[in-house]
Every structure is written in C-alpha cells, then in structure tokens.
C-alpha cells in the first residue's frame, strides 16, 4: 500500500538488506529534500518475525543506541526467522533532540494510523501501521525523555484475543523487568501499541530510562530486554548485546495507571522539588514534594501530597515547571 514514502526493503528476500526509508518533504533549504530513516532487514529461512524500533520520541536514547549497536552486531547466518530494525523511527525528532518532529510538530506515538498524503510524521505512522502485519512481534523502545525520570518497566496493551494476550504477558515476563503495565487504551489508540493490536501483532513496549541521557544501568537493562526477547522467540541462541550473562528474570509486579488522580499536575508556574524517589511505595496523603515560587520569595514552598497510594513511577526532572506539567505519578499495583 502506498504510504507516501520510498521503501527499499523487500520483506520476502532472504539475507541482509540495509537502506533508508525516504519521505519526500520540501524545505526552505532543499526543495527536493528527503527525510532518510535507516532500516535494516535480516531474514534467514522460516521462523518468527520481529520488528524492533526506537526513536518514536527523539529524546529517548537507550533504544536508539542499542538498536544501532544491534544493527552492527546481528549476523544473518546466526538468526532464524526475520528481524527488522528501525533505530530512529522519528528521525527529525532524534536529530533535533526533541520529543516531536521539528518539521511538523508531529508526535509519532500519537499519529497512528497515519495518512499516506499527510505530514512526514503521519506518513511514517501510515507506513508502520500497514507493515506491522508482516511481523509476529513488535518491540517499541521508549524512555522518559528529556523532562522525566521513569521507573524502568515494560508495557503491553490489553488484547481482546485471549491467546494473544497471554502470549504478550509471557513475552513481557521473559524480558526481565521488575515492573510492567497493562494499558487499556482501546482498539483506536493512536499509538504504536494500538497499531500492533489492530494488526493482530503482539505489541511490546516500555520505559527503559529517562532524562534525555543514558546510564550504565539503563543501557544494561535495555540490552538484556532485547536479548531476552530475541532468545525467547528463538531468533538467536545466545545474547547479542549484553556484556554479562543473563540472569533468570525475577518476579514481575504489574501496575495500573488509569486515573488523573494518580498524578500531581502543576496549576501555575513553579519550581518542583521531589520528596520521594522512583520505585518508592507511598500512601495517599503522603508528602510528594514541594513547589517553590522563585518570583515570590517571601512565600513558603507549597507542600504537594499524593491523592492515591501506589508506586512512584515517574517524576519531572526539569525543576522549572508550567501549569499543566505532570510533576510526579504513582501507579497502582495489581495482581500478577
């Protein structure tokens, strides 16, 4: 199906294919400009087909760096089945170090199912929406981005198909995170996971770091999750990215984030100071942080308290905040 971009990949061909998806987009500097998005396809016989993607939001780097590394390390002869790798799905956002594309303001993870004659972001979403059915499983790697610290976790969408849902939960457990979300955004969700559900594909995602940076811990967590998925699916026999042997996955705590009241949002400009860290278990009424007013130094800082109990999953890293910014969130533990 025409998707408003040029695709050099033949998904049926055996072997290794490396190239660029090209989205024509006229700009001031270059009227015949193309947005060129790296893509790699490896195929070796029959077997599972996996799409690995990152850079859906440009300032989320763990997935971008690890998938770039995987493109260099993965060898066709050592896989069974097929792997498609898109390390920078929203390339303009990646290169601008922004969440959204500087060309059209597009948030790729709110653009599905896309539009083949729309903006560059809409055309990329349309391409992905219609190529997902070629894959049995998709893993879309995220993190908290520049402004948020996020508890490392994995995520799936609730599925109407019971067998596919159970398979999704099983693969999520195998990836080795200590915490995971089951989202319930419905069949029309404008996200990559919504697109995977519409395609009948198992969709896996998660938050693998945050802060617009990477650390030893977040890179190791990301590498292990990718390796565990590749091994569990039977695409490879041994880890490719991890620099230490993979331990057996530990217990998985499932979490629910479904209510506005699980977050604390700024109602004016202020400067946020958290009182608790990621992963802390807190009770309703407990101190969440302080909101300072540097324009009114005679006023004491405002105490912010949680409206609900739960586990702290994210908090704002940028101290300077505006009305509407989410300052801190908790998620509710649910039976696993």
Rosetta silent file (secondary structure, phi, psi, omega in degrees, C-alpha in Angstrom):
SEQUENCE: XXXXXXXXXXXXXXXXXXXXXXXXXXXXXXXXXXXXXXXXXXXXXXXXXXXXXXXXXXXXXXXXXXXXXXXXXXXXXXXXXXXXXXXXXXXXXXXXXXXXXXXXXXXXXXXXXXXXXXXXXXXXXXXXXXXXXXXXXXXXXXXXXXXXXXXXXXXXXXXXXXXXXXXXXXXXXXXXXXXXXXXXXXXXXXXXXXXXXXXXXXXXXXXXXXXXXXXXXXXXXXXXXXXXXXXXXXXXXXXXXXXXXXXXXXXXXXXXXXXXXXXXXXXXXXXXXXXXXXXXXXXXXXXXXXXXXXXXXXXXXXXXXXXXXXXXXXXXXXXXXXXXXXXXXXXXXXXX
SCORE:     score description
SCORE:     0.000 S_00000001
   1 L     0.000  136.197 -179.917    0.000    0.000    0.000 S_00000001
   2 L   -63.982  130.100 -176.322    1.294    3.462   -0.901 S_00000001
   3 L  -124.619   14.716  178.006    2.458    5.219    2.249 S_00000001
   4 L    73.469   16.796  175.600    3.922    8.460    0.961 S_00000001
   5 L  -144.155  164.932  179.171    7.481    7.209    1.320 S_00000001
   6 E  -100.250  122.581 -177.658   10.030    5.201   -0.633 S_00000001
   7 L  -113.158  115.564 -178.693   10.793    1.783    0.878 S_00000001
   8 L   -85.419   -2.191 -170.618   13.889   -0.058   -0.431 S_00000001
   9 L   -93.163  131.137  169.319   13.246   -3.225    1.573 S_00000001
  10 L   -98.286  105.572 -173.648   11.850   -6.441    0.088 S_00000001
  11 L   -68.628  -13.664  179.972   10.451   -8.138    3.176 S_00000001
  12 L   -92.272  -12.659 -174.602   10.349  -11.530    1.425 S_00000001
  13 L   -76.979  139.573  174.766   14.002  -11.568    0.391 S_00000001
  14 L   -76.458  155.202  174.837   16.487  -13.738    2.253 S_00000001
  15 E    99.389 -158.839 -175.931   19.700  -12.252    3.634 S_00000001
  16 E  -107.827  130.646  174.780   20.698   -8.804    4.823 S_00000001
  17 E  -130.715  122.427  177.282   19.223   -5.563    3.441 S_00000001
  18 E  -121.501  136.958 -179.962   20.309   -2.168    4.745 S_00000001
  19 E  -172.419 -157.292 -178.445   18.961    1.115    3.458 S_00000001
  20 E  -135.837  132.905  163.826   16.812    4.140    4.198 S_00000001
  21 E   -71.195  133.965 -177.037   13.108    4.823    4.127 S_00000001
  22 E  -118.724  121.933  177.120   12.783    8.117    2.237 S_00000001
  23 E  -108.918  109.322  177.366    9.993   10.613    2.908 S_00000001
  24 E   -63.466  132.021 -178.327    9.945   13.432    0.329 S_00000001
  25 L  -157.163  110.614 -177.627    9.495   16.770    2.101 S_00000001
  26 L   -73.618  128.807  178.009   10.205   20.166    0.595 S_00000001
  27 L  -128.134  168.972 -176.848   12.002   22.582    2.928 S_00000001
  28 L   -57.181  -43.346 -175.065   13.428   26.088    2.509 S_00000001
  29 L   -73.913  -25.236 -169.995   16.997   24.869    2.154 S_00000001
  30 L  -153.464   99.133 -174.175   16.233   21.997   -0.214 S_00000001
  31 L   -65.250  -23.153  179.510   13.010   21.813   -2.270 S_00000001
  32 L  -110.612   35.873 -177.148   13.574   18.145   -3.173 S_00000001
  33 L   -66.555  150.133  171.633   14.655   17.104    0.318 S_00000001
  34 E  -126.325  133.252  167.545   14.156   13.570    1.647 S_00000001
  35 E   -81.374  116.732 -171.589   13.922   12.519    5.290 S_00000001
  36 E  -109.754  111.321 -171.796   16.084    9.386    5.236 S_00000001
  37 E  -107.500  116.474 -177.137   15.337    6.903    8.021 S_00000001
  38 E   -61.728  139.866  176.665   17.773    3.982    8.488 S_00000001
  39 E  -143.378  142.362  176.261   16.268    0.500    8.272 S_00000001
  40 E  -130.423  135.859  176.438   17.805   -2.981    8.407 S_00000001
  41 E  -127.728  125.837  174.615   16.128   -6.262    7.486 S_00000001
  42 E  -119.596  131.905  179.008   17.664   -9.671    8.188 S_00000001
  43 E  -140.696  130.178  179.123   15.948  -12.852    7.056 S_00000001
  44 E  -140.926   88.761  175.384   17.147  -16.426    7.321 S_00000001
  45 L    72.629 -166.749 -179.609   14.569  -19.061    6.484 S_00000001
  46 L   -77.526  150.249  178.910   11.298  -19.761    8.229 S_00000001
  47 L   153.577 -175.428 -177.720   10.737  -18.615   11.767 S_00000001
  48 L   -67.063  152.992  177.699    9.366  -15.750   13.848 S_00000001
  49 E  -118.846  127.100 -173.856    9.443  -12.195   12.510 S_00000001
  50 E  -124.959  132.005  170.201   10.305   -9.355   14.900 S_00000001
  51 E  -104.669  123.315  175.448   10.220   -5.573   14.432 S_00000001
  52 E  -110.701  123.906 -179.696   12.495   -3.635   16.774 S_00000001
  53 E  -137.988  149.538  176.265   12.011    0.124   16.791 S_00000001
  54 L  -146.415  179.529 -178.874   13.174    3.127   18.800 S_00000001
  55 L    70.355   15.758  172.088   13.277    6.876   18.339 S_00000001
  56 L   -55.895  -42.734  166.216    9.486    7.056   18.238 S_00000001
  57 L  -110.136  131.323 -167.278   10.209   10.019   20.506 S_00000001
  58 L   -68.557  -26.557 -174.317   13.502   11.603   19.558 S_00000001
  59 L   -99.136   32.090  179.311   14.930   12.302   23.026 S_00000001
  60 L  -122.761  100.734 -157.007   14.719    8.705   24.280 S_00000001
  61 H   -97.549  -21.524 -175.784   18.158    7.277   23.672 S_00000001
  62 H   -56.583  -49.164 -179.505   18.556    3.823   25.206 S_00000001
  63 H   -66.221  -39.769 -179.334   16.679    2.099   22.402 S_00000001
  64 H   -60.558  -46.860 -177.911   18.248    4.231   19.680 S_00000001
  65 H   -70.078  -42.542 -177.574   21.794    3.419   20.783 S_00000001
  66 H   -71.117  -35.498  177.462   21.215   -0.262   21.481 S_00000001
  67 H   -72.485  -33.517  172.201   19.368   -0.884   18.223 S_00000001
  68 H   -60.445  -41.140  176.876   22.123    0.939   16.348 S_00000001
  69 H   -65.896  -41.553 -179.341   24.585   -1.412   18.007 S_00000001
  70 H   -62.442  -36.019  177.502   22.406   -4.424   17.195 S_00000001
  71 H   -59.167  -33.925 -179.474   22.412   -3.430   13.504 S_00000001
  72 H   -80.969  -27.205 -171.158   26.208   -3.748   13.562 S_00000001
  73 H   -98.552  -28.466 -172.885   26.351   -6.989   15.546 S_00000001
  74 L   -74.901  130.848 -175.730   23.485   -9.142   14.298 S_00000001
  75 L  -113.734  133.132 -177.007   24.566  -11.664   11.651 S_00000001
  76 H   -55.875  -44.885 -174.955   22.127  -13.258    9.205 S_00000001
  77 H   -64.663  -16.646 -175.817   23.669  -16.714    9.495 S_00000001
  78 H  -102.225    7.764  177.750   23.145  -16.669   13.271 S_00000001
  79 L  -115.335  162.313  171.479   19.414  -15.937   13.253 S_00000001
  80 L  -126.583  122.323 -176.745   16.314  -17.994   12.499 S_00000001
  81 E   101.524 -138.694 -174.116   13.395  -16.126   11.001 S_00000001
  82 E  -145.687  145.830  176.088   13.470  -12.373   10.406 S_00000001
  83 E  -133.446  129.290  171.009   14.330   -9.147   12.211 S_00000001
  84 E  -112.109  131.677 -176.268   13.509   -5.604   11.068 S_00000001
  85 E  -123.342  124.669  174.740   15.319   -2.783   12.907 S_00000001
  86 E  -124.208   91.667 -175.060   14.289    0.896   12.908 S_00000001
  87 L   -76.378  -18.030 -177.272   16.520    2.673   15.455 S_00000001
  88 L  -138.447   70.570 -173.316   15.273    6.201   14.670 S_00000001
  89 L   -61.322  -38.267  175.623   11.645    5.956   13.596 S_00000001
  90 L  -107.081   71.749 -172.461   11.076    9.699   14.048 S_00000001
  91 H   -54.505  -45.340  179.872   14.454   10.734   12.638 S_00000001
  92 H   -57.628  -37.805  178.396   13.845   14.514   12.561 S_00000001
  93 H   -67.383  -40.071  179.080   12.982   14.434   16.284 S_00000001
  94 H   -59.900  -49.284 -175.472   16.081   12.356   17.068 S_00000001
  95 H   -69.800  -22.838  176.449   18.400   14.754   15.263 S_00000001
  96 H   -92.084   -1.193 -177.102   16.760   17.759   16.931 S_00000001
  97 L    55.551   42.695 -178.967   16.948   16.094   20.388 S_00000001
  98 L  -126.606  160.116  176.275   13.223   16.655   20.776 S_00000001
  99 L   -67.080  -41.252 -173.729   10.217   14.526   21.619 S_00000001
 100 L  -115.465  161.467 -177.656    8.370   15.595   18.466 S_00000001
 101 L   -67.136  132.839  175.794    9.427   16.304   14.894 S_00000001
 102 L   -72.817  -15.156 -179.341   10.699   19.846   14.258 S_00000001
 103 L   -75.671  -44.987 -174.885    9.305   19.648   10.710 S_00000001
 104 L  -130.436    6.281 -177.250    5.637   19.226   11.539 S_00000001
 105 L    69.749   12.765 -172.208    5.451   19.115   15.347 S_00000001
 106 L   -75.044  131.178  170.488    4.390   15.504   14.990 S_00000001
 107 L   -96.138  103.607 -173.971    4.355   13.108   17.929 S_00000001
 108 H   -56.306  -35.089 -177.202    4.741    9.782   16.131 S_00000001
 109 H   -82.721   12.244  169.052    3.256    7.863   19.037 S_00000001
 110 H  -128.370   16.158 -171.537    0.036    9.851   18.735 S_00000001
 111 L  -109.926   -5.906 -179.191   -0.122    9.746   14.909 S_00000001
 112 L   -73.441  144.802    7.434   -1.335    6.213   14.114 S_00000001
 113 L   -82.533    1.702  174.752   -2.933    5.053   11.840 S_00000001
 114 L    82.716 -172.468 -175.112   -1.406    7.936    9.909 S_00000001
 115 L  -152.270  122.139 -175.875   -2.051    9.367    6.483 S_00000001
 116 L   -67.812  -15.992  178.565   -0.217    8.466    3.238 S_00000001
 117 L  -120.151   19.252 -178.021   -0.503   12.059    1.952 S_00000001
 118 L   -91.920 -156.246  178.793   -0.151   13.835    5.291 S_00000001
 119 L   -66.214  167.424  177.986    2.776   15.328    7.144 S_00000001
 120 H   -54.712  -41.374  179.599    6.064   13.364    7.414 S_00000001
 121 H   -64.132  -42.874  179.368    5.048   12.035   10.835 S_00000001
 122 H   -64.684  -36.745  179.570    1.648   10.944    9.533 S_00000001
 123 H   -69.474  -38.004  177.153    3.254    9.206    6.541 S_00000001
 124 H   -65.963  -42.353  177.866    5.681    7.308    8.769 S_00000001
 125 H   -61.220  -40.226  179.168    2.821    6.221   11.033 S_00000001
 126 H   -64.055  -42.899  177.665    0.860    5.045    7.971 S_00000001
 127 H   -59.200  -49.075 -178.833    3.833    3.026    6.739 S_00000001
 128 H   -63.900  -43.980 -179.621    4.272    1.334   10.116 S_00000001
 129 H   -54.264  -38.792 -174.574    0.548    0.691   10.554 S_00000001
 130 H   -95.136   -8.005  174.483    0.465   -1.223    7.261 S_00000001
 131 H   -99.523  -15.769 -179.158    3.807   -3.033    7.617 S_00000001
 132 H   -57.257  -37.894 -179.258    3.186   -4.317   11.156 S_00000001
 133 H   -61.033  -14.306  175.622    1.183   -7.338    9.947 S_00000001
 134 H   -72.134  -12.038 -173.077    4.402   -8.667    8.382 S_00000001
 135 L  -117.026  143.136  176.524    5.740   -9.199   11.903 S_00000001
 136 L   -76.774  -34.649 -175.363    4.690  -11.593   14.649 S_00000001
 137 E  -139.505  142.424  171.008    6.024   -9.320   17.403 S_00000001
 138 E  -126.167  135.378  172.715    6.950   -5.628   17.650 S_00000001
 139 E  -117.905  116.850  179.250    9.043   -4.061   20.418 S_00000001
 140 E  -108.849  111.231 -172.843    8.877   -0.258   20.578 S_00000001
 141 E   -90.057  125.594  179.096   11.522    1.042   22.993 S_00000001
 142 E  -125.123  173.698  166.986   10.781    4.246   24.934 S_00000001
 143 L  -153.184 -175.972 -173.836   12.100    6.140   27.959 S_00000001
 144 L   -71.397  -10.192 -177.743   11.017    9.156   29.976 S_00000001
 145 L    74.863 -175.397 -172.049   12.557   11.627   27.559 S_00000001
 146 L   -60.698  -35.728 -168.268   14.354   14.825   28.460 S_00000001
 147 L   -97.363   -7.112 -173.477   11.949   16.058   31.120 S_00000001
 148 E  -128.882  139.731  163.931   11.060   12.894   33.065 S_00000001
 149 E   -92.296  136.104 -174.837   12.754   10.266   35.176 S_00000001
 150 E  -133.208  138.565  173.769   10.891    6.982   34.780 S_00000001
 151 L   -62.854  125.877  178.198   10.907    3.679   36.624 S_00000001
 152 L   -58.626  130.609 -176.624   12.245    1.050   34.174 S_00000001
 153 E  -161.396  165.144  172.920    9.310   -1.080   33.090 S_00000001
 154 E  -111.791  170.403 -173.566    7.720   -2.919   30.198 S_00000001
 155 E  -153.492  142.745  168.849    4.235   -2.446   28.749 S_00000001
 156 E  -135.974  160.636  171.337    1.575   -4.191   26.686 S_00000001
 157 E   -91.314  143.129  173.677   -1.929   -3.260   25.568 S_00000001
 158 L   -62.645  135.588 -175.576   -4.838   -5.366   26.772 S_00000001
 159 L  -111.596  140.965  174.635   -5.925   -7.650   23.931 S_00000001
 160 L   -70.146  -33.445  178.673   -9.401   -8.894   23.073 S_00000001
 161 L   -77.448  113.560 -173.738   -7.834  -12.122   21.775 S_00000001
 162 H   -62.583  -41.912 -178.990   -7.137  -14.181   24.918 S_00000001
 163 H   -64.323  -43.752  179.974   -4.387  -16.314   23.386 S_00000001
 164 H   -66.687  -36.230  178.535   -2.519  -13.297   22.016 S_00000001
 165 H   -64.269  -45.518  179.443   -2.879  -11.511   25.345 S_00000001
 166 H   -63.647  -38.101  176.637   -1.420  -14.460   27.267 S_00000001
 167 H   -65.250  -38.340  178.024    1.444  -14.696   24.794 S_00000001
 168 H   -63.133  -45.734  178.758    2.082  -10.961   25.242 S_00000001
 169 H   -61.618  -41.847 -179.550    2.208  -11.311   29.027 S_00000001
 170 H   -61.708  -44.943  179.439    4.554  -14.294   28.715 S_00000001
 171 H   -67.797  -36.881  178.237    6.977  -12.400   26.480 S_00000001
 172 H   -62.767  -42.494  176.739    6.803   -9.350   28.733 S_00000001
 173 H   -61.354  -41.043 -177.186    7.752  -11.505   31.727 S_00000001
 174 H   -64.443  -24.282 -178.114   10.615  -13.029   29.752 S_00000001
 175 L   -71.947  -15.755  166.430   12.109   -9.571   29.101 S_00000001
 176 L    92.263    7.267  177.057   13.104   -9.392   32.762 S_00000001
 177 L   -72.242  154.277  177.191   11.753   -6.069   34.046 S_00000001
 178 L   -83.180  -21.835 -178.206   10.675   -5.872   37.683 S_00000001
 179 E  -132.268  150.030 -179.234    7.607   -3.754   36.834 S_00000001
 180 E  -153.490  152.173  177.648    5.173   -3.756   33.921 S_00000001
 181 E  -111.476  143.915  164.775    1.994   -2.046   32.750 S_00000001
 182 E  -111.995  104.682 -178.197   -1.051   -3.464   31.056 S_00000001
 183 E   -81.695  155.077 -178.349   -2.509   -0.464   29.231 S_00000001
 184 L  -136.349   63.908 -175.009   -6.158   -0.340   28.246 S_00000001
 185 L   -91.109   -4.776  175.098   -6.336    2.382   25.581 S_00000001
 186 L    86.529  168.672 -171.903   -8.785    0.571   23.326 S_00000001
 187 L   -71.729  -13.744 -178.772   -8.708   -0.501   19.672 S_00000001
 188 L  -103.096   12.232 -177.409   -8.484    3.033   18.261 S_00000001
 189 L   -55.279  136.076 -177.042   -5.425    4.117   20.273 S_00000001
 190 L   -85.373   24.478 -175.322   -3.157    6.376   18.149 S_00000001
 191 L  -105.746  169.293  176.193   -0.015    4.657   19.449 S_00000001
 192 H   -61.751  -35.003  179.510    2.333    2.019   18.078 S_00000001
 193 H   -71.784  -33.736  172.779    0.812   -0.470   20.512 S_00000001
 194 H   -63.980  -40.925  178.106   -2.665    0.391   19.260 S_00000001
 195 H   -63.855  -41.169  178.777   -1.421   -0.202   15.714 S_00000001
 196 H   -62.175  -41.963  178.529    0.061   -3.560   16.717 S_00000001
 197 H   -62.621  -42.491  178.988   -3.262   -4.610   18.248 S_00000001
 198 H   -64.751  -29.559 -179.290   -5.140   -3.619   15.090 S_00000001
 199 H   -83.057   -6.731 -174.974   -2.658   -5.644   13.030 S_00000001
 200 L    73.681   21.300 -179.425   -3.108   -8.755   15.177 S_00000001
 201 L  -102.149  145.545  174.798    0.563   -8.490   16.126 S_00000001
 202 E   -71.781  120.869 -179.879    1.959   -8.904   19.623 S_00000001
 203 E  -108.103  126.664  177.774    2.999   -5.414   20.738 S_00000001
 204 E  -123.146  141.443  177.578    5.586   -4.880   23.465 S_00000001
 205 E  -148.398 -163.382  178.334    6.847   -1.559   24.740 S_00000001
 206 E   157.494  176.961  176.939    8.145    0.027   27.913 S_00000001
 207 E  -115.578  118.043 -169.353   10.162    2.781   29.500 S_00000001
 208 L  -109.628    8.668  178.277   13.857    1.935   29.526 S_00000001
 209 L   169.298 -145.376  178.674   15.367    5.038   31.106 S_00000001
 210 L   165.612  178.399  175.723   14.840    8.776   31.050 S_00000001
 211 L    81.479    9.433 -178.790   16.290   12.223   31.437 S_00000001
 212 L    64.295   28.752 -179.563   17.498   12.574   27.861 S_00000001
 213 L  -147.278 -179.293  172.623   20.593   10.584   28.766 S_00000001
 214 L  -132.647  154.534  176.889   21.789    7.023   29.254 S_00000001
 215 L  -129.956  168.689  175.266   23.448    5.287   32.187 S_00000001
 216 H   -55.306  -43.048 -176.450   25.248    2.009   32.708 S_00000001
 217 H   -68.587  -44.671 -176.922   22.119    0.641   34.378 S_00000001
 218 H   -70.939  -34.701  177.535   19.610    1.761   31.727 S_00000001
 219 H   -68.718  -38.408  178.556   21.775    0.580   28.848 S_00000001
 220 H   -67.520  -40.270  177.902   22.276   -2.810   30.522 S_00000001
 221 H   -61.523  -43.938 -179.477   18.528   -3.097   31.195 S_00000001
 222 H   -66.142  -45.700  179.358   17.741   -2.287   27.557 S_00000001
 223 H   -60.064  -44.965 -178.230   20.335   -4.691   26.186 S_00000001
 224 H   -64.841  -40.190  179.829   19.121   -7.515   28.400 S_00000001
 225 H   -63.234  -43.371  178.788   15.464   -6.954   27.462 S_00000001
 226 H   -64.595  -46.523 -179.387   16.262   -7.067   23.725 S_00000001
 227 H   -62.215  -43.852 -179.385   18.468  -10.126   24.115 S_00000001
 228 H   -61.864  -38.422  179.248   15.917  -11.976   26.227 S_00000001
 229 H   -67.171  -45.285  179.162   13.231  -11.317   23.640 S_00000001
 230 H   -59.572  -43.205 -178.595   15.422  -12.498   20.759 S_00000001
 231 H   -70.517  -44.204 -178.727   16.362  -15.672   22.645 S_00000001
 232 H   -61.166  -39.443  178.944   12.821  -16.370   23.902 S_00000001
 233 H   -73.081  -14.606 -178.895   11.422  -16.081   20.367 S_00000001
 234 L    83.751   14.974  179.000   14.099  -18.479   19.120 S_00000001
 235 L   -75.521  -38.194  173.728   15.568  -15.940   16.682 S_00000001
 236 L  -128.379  160.438  178.940   19.035  -16.269   18.249 S_00000001
 237 L   -93.364  -26.174 -174.453   20.527  -18.878   20.544 S_00000001
 238 L  -133.834  153.488  177.652   22.766  -16.567   22.569 S_00000001
 239 L   -57.234  145.987 -178.624   22.653  -12.922   23.749 S_00000001
 240 L  -107.305  -41.253 -172.875   23.993  -10.392   21.262 S_00000001
 241 L   -96.317  -33.832 -170.983   24.103   -7.086   23.165 S_00000001
 242 L   -69.579  138.758 -177.104   24.559   -7.977   26.832 S_00000001
 243 L   -96.433   -3.107  175.178   28.079   -7.812   28.201 S_00000001
 244 L  -132.390  156.358  177.981   27.375  -10.106   31.147 S_00000001
 245 L   -57.824  144.959 -178.839   25.487  -13.418   31.276 S_00000001
 246 L   -79.209  127.407  174.493   21.724  -13.001   31.519 S_00000001
 247 L   -79.615  161.193  174.241   20.216  -13.874   34.886 S_00000001
 248 L   -65.729  137.823  178.696   16.840  -15.552   35.138 S_00000001
 249 L   -57.890  140.623  177.428   14.016  -12.991   35.212 S_00000001
 250 L   -88.335 -167.726  178.482   12.791  -12.234   38.721 S_00000001
 251 L   -61.764  149.033  179.770    9.222  -11.579   39.904 S_00000001
 252 L  -115.311  122.784  175.820    7.162   -9.146   37.845 S_00000001
 253 E   -96.424  117.374  177.404    4.916   -6.567   39.517 S_00000001
 254 E   -82.678  142.668 -175.722    2.040   -5.489   37.278 S_00000001
 255 E  -128.616  154.076  176.946    0.915   -1.870   37.568 S_00000001
 256 E  -125.650  130.079  174.688   -2.111    0.144   36.512 S_00000001
 257 L  -127.516  101.323 -170.863   -2.085    3.820   35.537 S_00000001
 258 L  -138.955   -2.072 -174.209   -5.607    4.803   34.572 S_00000001
 259 L  -129.725  140.825  177.436   -6.731    7.841   36.588 S_00000001
 260 H   -55.829  -34.281 -175.514   -5.857   11.527   36.510 S_00000001
 261 H   -70.461   -6.830  176.365   -5.709   11.465   40.307 S_00000001
 262 H   -80.358   -7.422  177.278   -2.633    9.214   40.215 S_00000001
 263 E  -118.045  160.074  171.995   -0.579   12.214   39.131 S_00000001
 264 E  -113.397  125.938 -174.212    0.137   15.639   40.566 S_00000001
 265 E  -117.084  142.578  177.504   -0.029   18.424   37.973 S_00000001
 266 L   -69.382  138.370  175.762    1.196   21.996   38.180 S_00000001
 267 L  -111.153    5.828  177.035   -1.543   24.640   38.250 S_00000001
 268 L  -164.190  172.461  173.818    0.832   27.602   37.900 S_00000001
 269 L   -68.524  141.010  177.763    4.457   28.296   37.165 S_00000001
 270 E  -170.432 -177.575 -177.219    6.743   26.997   39.899 S_00000001
 271 E  -125.184  116.349 -168.718    9.904   25.072   40.747 S_00000001
 272 E   -92.526  133.857  175.234    9.403   21.419   41.714 S_00000001
 273 E  -124.853  111.709 -179.420   11.400   19.563   44.368 S_00000001
 274 E   -73.757  150.280  178.321   10.510   15.852   44.773 S_00000001
 275 L  -106.216  -11.463 -179.160   10.385   14.314   48.241 S_00000001
 276 L  -136.032  158.959 -177.851   10.456   10.660   47.144 S_00000001
 277 L  -104.130  171.473  177.704   12.332    8.662   44.523 S_00000001
 278 L   -58.205  140.645  177.631   11.365    6.285   41.772 S_00000001
 279 L    85.943   -8.150  179.353   10.089    2.936   42.977 S_00000001
 280 L   -68.584  141.944  173.560    9.036    4.217   46.404 S_00000001
 281 E   -93.750  123.154 -173.777    5.782    2.836   47.807 S_00000001
 282 E  -126.741  159.905  178.749    3.671    5.719   49.074 S_00000001
 283 L  -110.386  153.893  174.707    0.287    6.202   50.733 S_00000001
 284 L   -55.392  134.529 -178.195   -2.460    8.680   49.926 S_00000001
 285 L    91.919  -12.397 -179.627   -1.772   11.907   51.815 S_00000001
 286 L   -73.147  150.587 -179.164    1.976   11.302   51.967 S_00000001
 287 E   -65.215  126.668  178.669    4.319   14.141   51.023 S_00000001
 288 E  -100.038  -30.700 -178.680    5.223   14.018   47.322 S_00000001
 289 E   168.016 -171.562 -178.724    7.352   17.135   47.083 S_00000001
 290 E  -126.350  145.927  179.092    7.480   20.890   47.370 S_00000001
 291 E  -118.551  111.260 -175.061    6.519   23.563   44.850 S_00000001
 292 E   -91.788  156.131  174.664    8.608   26.708   45.162 S_00000001
 293 L  -125.032   98.141 -178.494    7.841   30.185   43.865 S_00000001
 294 L   -75.881   -7.815  174.860   11.065   31.996   42.988 S_00000001
 295 L   -91.853   -9.277  178.328    9.047   35.041   41.939 S_00000001
 296 L  -136.759   72.143 -172.871    7.573   35.352   45.446 S_00000001
 297 L   -65.666  -18.857  178.208   10.439   34.507   47.763 S_00000001
 298 L   -74.405  -14.391 -179.404    8.513   35.722   50.790 S_00000001
 299 L   -89.640  135.192  176.032    6.047   32.845   50.293 S_00000001
 300 L   -68.489  154.500  177.294    6.884   29.416   51.778 S_00000001
 301 L   -63.338  148.331 -179.234    7.092   26.492   49.403 S_00000001
 302 E   -86.608  132.291  174.352    3.828   24.604   48.853 S_00000001
 303 E   -80.079  131.521  176.430    3.599   21.030   50.102 S_00000001
 304 E  -109.002  132.281 -177.024    2.312   18.585   47.474 S_00000001
 305 E  -126.461  145.048 -179.253    0.693   15.359   48.693 S_00000001
 306 L   -66.551  137.556  174.693   -0.336   12.219   46.859 S_00000001
 307 L   -84.646  -21.737 -178.257   -4.058   11.770   46.283 S_00000001
 308 L  -134.951  155.850  173.476   -3.622    8.000   45.862 S_00000001
 309 L   -79.418  161.282  176.354   -1.431    5.222   47.159 S_00000001
 310 E   156.273 -162.972  178.208    0.914    3.343   44.848 S_00000001
 311 E  -108.732  130.848 -179.738    4.441    3.030   43.498 S_00000001
 312 E   -69.329  119.412 -176.613    6.209    6.146   42.240 S_00000001
 313 E  -108.548  -22.002  179.073    6.813    5.558   38.540 S_00000001
 314 E  -158.262  155.055  170.034    7.919    8.967   37.248 S_00000001
 315 E  -150.508  155.598 -177.665    8.732   12.479   38.285 S_00000001
 316 E   -70.429  134.791  177.421    9.639   15.658   36.483 S_00000001
 317 L   -91.102  -34.808  177.080   13.363   16.333   36.101 S_00000001
 318 L   -72.073  117.729 -178.643   13.081   19.944   34.961 S_00000001
 319 L   -63.764  -47.731  179.206   12.702   21.936   38.136 S_00000001
 320 E   -67.959  121.168 -172.591   11.133   24.942   36.354 S_00000001
 321 E  -131.439  155.420 -179.460    7.541   23.911   35.590 S_00000001
 322 L  -119.013  161.760  176.174    4.470   25.382   33.947 S_00000001
 323 L   -54.637  131.281 -178.866    0.744   24.930   34.524 S_00000001
 324 L   100.302  -18.775  179.039   -0.268   21.539   33.132 S_00000001
 325 L   -68.487  136.818  172.727    3.092   19.830   33.629 S_00000001
 326 E   -78.539  124.560 -176.137    2.949   16.444   35.327 S_00000001
 327 E   -93.496  -38.274 -178.569    5.204   16.673   38.370 S_00000001
 328 E  -163.131  148.731 -178.077    5.021   13.142   39.766 S_00000001
 329 E  -135.978  149.170  169.454    2.945    9.975   39.241 S_00000001
 330 E  -120.414  153.286  174.231    2.114    6.803   41.098 S_00000001
 331 E  -120.365  151.940 -176.797    0.807    3.549   39.662 S_00000001
 332 E   -92.341  123.818  175.182   -1.410    1.042   41.403 S_00000001
 333 E   -65.730  137.948  176.715   -0.027   -2.480   41.944 S_00000001
 334 E  -126.644  160.289 -177.687   -2.353   -5.152   40.593 S_00000001
 335 L   -60.446  136.643 -179.688   -2.371   -8.917   40.973 S_00000001
 336 L  -104.479    0.000    0.000    0.096  -10.616   38.654 S_00000001
